[in-house]
Short mmCIF file of C-alpha atoms in Angstrom, two decimals:
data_model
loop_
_atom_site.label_atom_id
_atom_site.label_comp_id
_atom_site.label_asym_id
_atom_site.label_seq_id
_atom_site.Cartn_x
_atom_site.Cartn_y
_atom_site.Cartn_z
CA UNK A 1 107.81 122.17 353.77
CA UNK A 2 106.59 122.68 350.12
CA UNK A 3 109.06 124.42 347.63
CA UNK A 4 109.12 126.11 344.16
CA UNK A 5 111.70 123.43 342.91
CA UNK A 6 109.20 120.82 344.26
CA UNK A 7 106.53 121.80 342.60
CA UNK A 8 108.54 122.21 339.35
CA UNK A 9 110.57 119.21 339.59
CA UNK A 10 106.56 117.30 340.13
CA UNK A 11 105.01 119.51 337.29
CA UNK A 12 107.62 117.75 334.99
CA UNK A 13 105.54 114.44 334.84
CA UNK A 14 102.73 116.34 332.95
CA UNK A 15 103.46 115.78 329.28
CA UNK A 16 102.03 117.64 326.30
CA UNK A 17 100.15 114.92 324.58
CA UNK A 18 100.60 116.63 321.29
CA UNK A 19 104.64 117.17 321.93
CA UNK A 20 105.83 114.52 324.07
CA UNK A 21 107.63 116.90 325.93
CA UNK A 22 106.78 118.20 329.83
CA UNK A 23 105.16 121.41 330.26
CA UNK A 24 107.83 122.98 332.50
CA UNK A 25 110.84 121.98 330.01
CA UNK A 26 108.43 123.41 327.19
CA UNK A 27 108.06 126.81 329.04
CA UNK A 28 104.68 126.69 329.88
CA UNK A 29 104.82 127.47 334.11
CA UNK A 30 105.47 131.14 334.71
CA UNK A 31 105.33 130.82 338.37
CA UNK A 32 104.84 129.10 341.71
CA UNK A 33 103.70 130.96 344.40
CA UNK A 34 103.50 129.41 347.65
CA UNK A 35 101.41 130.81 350.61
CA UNK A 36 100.65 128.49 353.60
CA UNK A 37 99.54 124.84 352.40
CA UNK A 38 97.95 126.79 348.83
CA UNK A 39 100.11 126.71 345.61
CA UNK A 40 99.38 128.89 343.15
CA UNK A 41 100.61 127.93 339.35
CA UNK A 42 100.76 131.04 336.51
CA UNK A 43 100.78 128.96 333.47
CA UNK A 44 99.69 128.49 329.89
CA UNK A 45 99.15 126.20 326.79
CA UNK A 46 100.45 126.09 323.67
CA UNK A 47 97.79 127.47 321.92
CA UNK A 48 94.31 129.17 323.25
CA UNK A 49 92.30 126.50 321.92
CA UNK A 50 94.61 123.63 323.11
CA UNK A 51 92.50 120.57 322.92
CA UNK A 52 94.46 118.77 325.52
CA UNK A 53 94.25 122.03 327.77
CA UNK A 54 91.96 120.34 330.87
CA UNK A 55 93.80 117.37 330.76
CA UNK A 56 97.02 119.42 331.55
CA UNK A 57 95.38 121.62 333.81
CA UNK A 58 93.80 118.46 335.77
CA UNK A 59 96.87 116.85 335.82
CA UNK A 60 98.98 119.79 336.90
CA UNK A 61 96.50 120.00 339.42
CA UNK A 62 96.26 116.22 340.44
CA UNK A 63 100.26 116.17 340.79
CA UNK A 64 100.87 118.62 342.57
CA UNK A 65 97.71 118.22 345.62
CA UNK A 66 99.71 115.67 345.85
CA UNK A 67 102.25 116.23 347.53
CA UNK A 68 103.28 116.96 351.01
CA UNK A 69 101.98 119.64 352.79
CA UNK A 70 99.45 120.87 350.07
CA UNK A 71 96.48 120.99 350.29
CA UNK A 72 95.03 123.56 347.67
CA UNK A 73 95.81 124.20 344.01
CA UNK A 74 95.08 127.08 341.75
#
C-alpha cells in the first residue's frame, strides 16, 4: 500500500536544477493526497515563471507513477 511518507521520501530525488537542492527539503510539496491507486501532489515552484517548472513537474510525475500500487498522478 502507497503512503504519504512514500511519496515524499520518492519526491526527494527531484532536484531544483537552479538550487541543487530537492523540492520537498526546499518546501515546495504542500500535500499528498492518496485515494485508491491516484496520488494527488499540491505543489509549487520557486517562482511563477520557473524555467525548469515542466521538468519538475514531469519528473515529480515520472517518480512517483512509479511506484507500487500507483497508477495515476496529478
Amino acid at each position: 500500500m502507497i503512503t504519504q511518507e512514500t511519496v515524499f521520501e520518492t519526491l526527494k530525488q527531484i532536484i531544483d536544477p537552479e538550487i541543487g537542492i530537492n523540492i520537498v527539503d526546499m518546501g515546495l510539496i504542500y500535500g499528498v493526497d492518496i485515494q485508491d491507486k491516484t496520488v494527488d501532489i499540491t505543489m509549487t515552484l520557486t517562482s511563477p515563471g520557473c524555467p525548469a517548472g515542466g521538468q519538475i513537474v514531469n519528473g515529480t510525475q515520472h517518480v512517483v507513477k512509479h511506484l507500487d500500487d500507483v497508477e495515476e498522478v496529478n
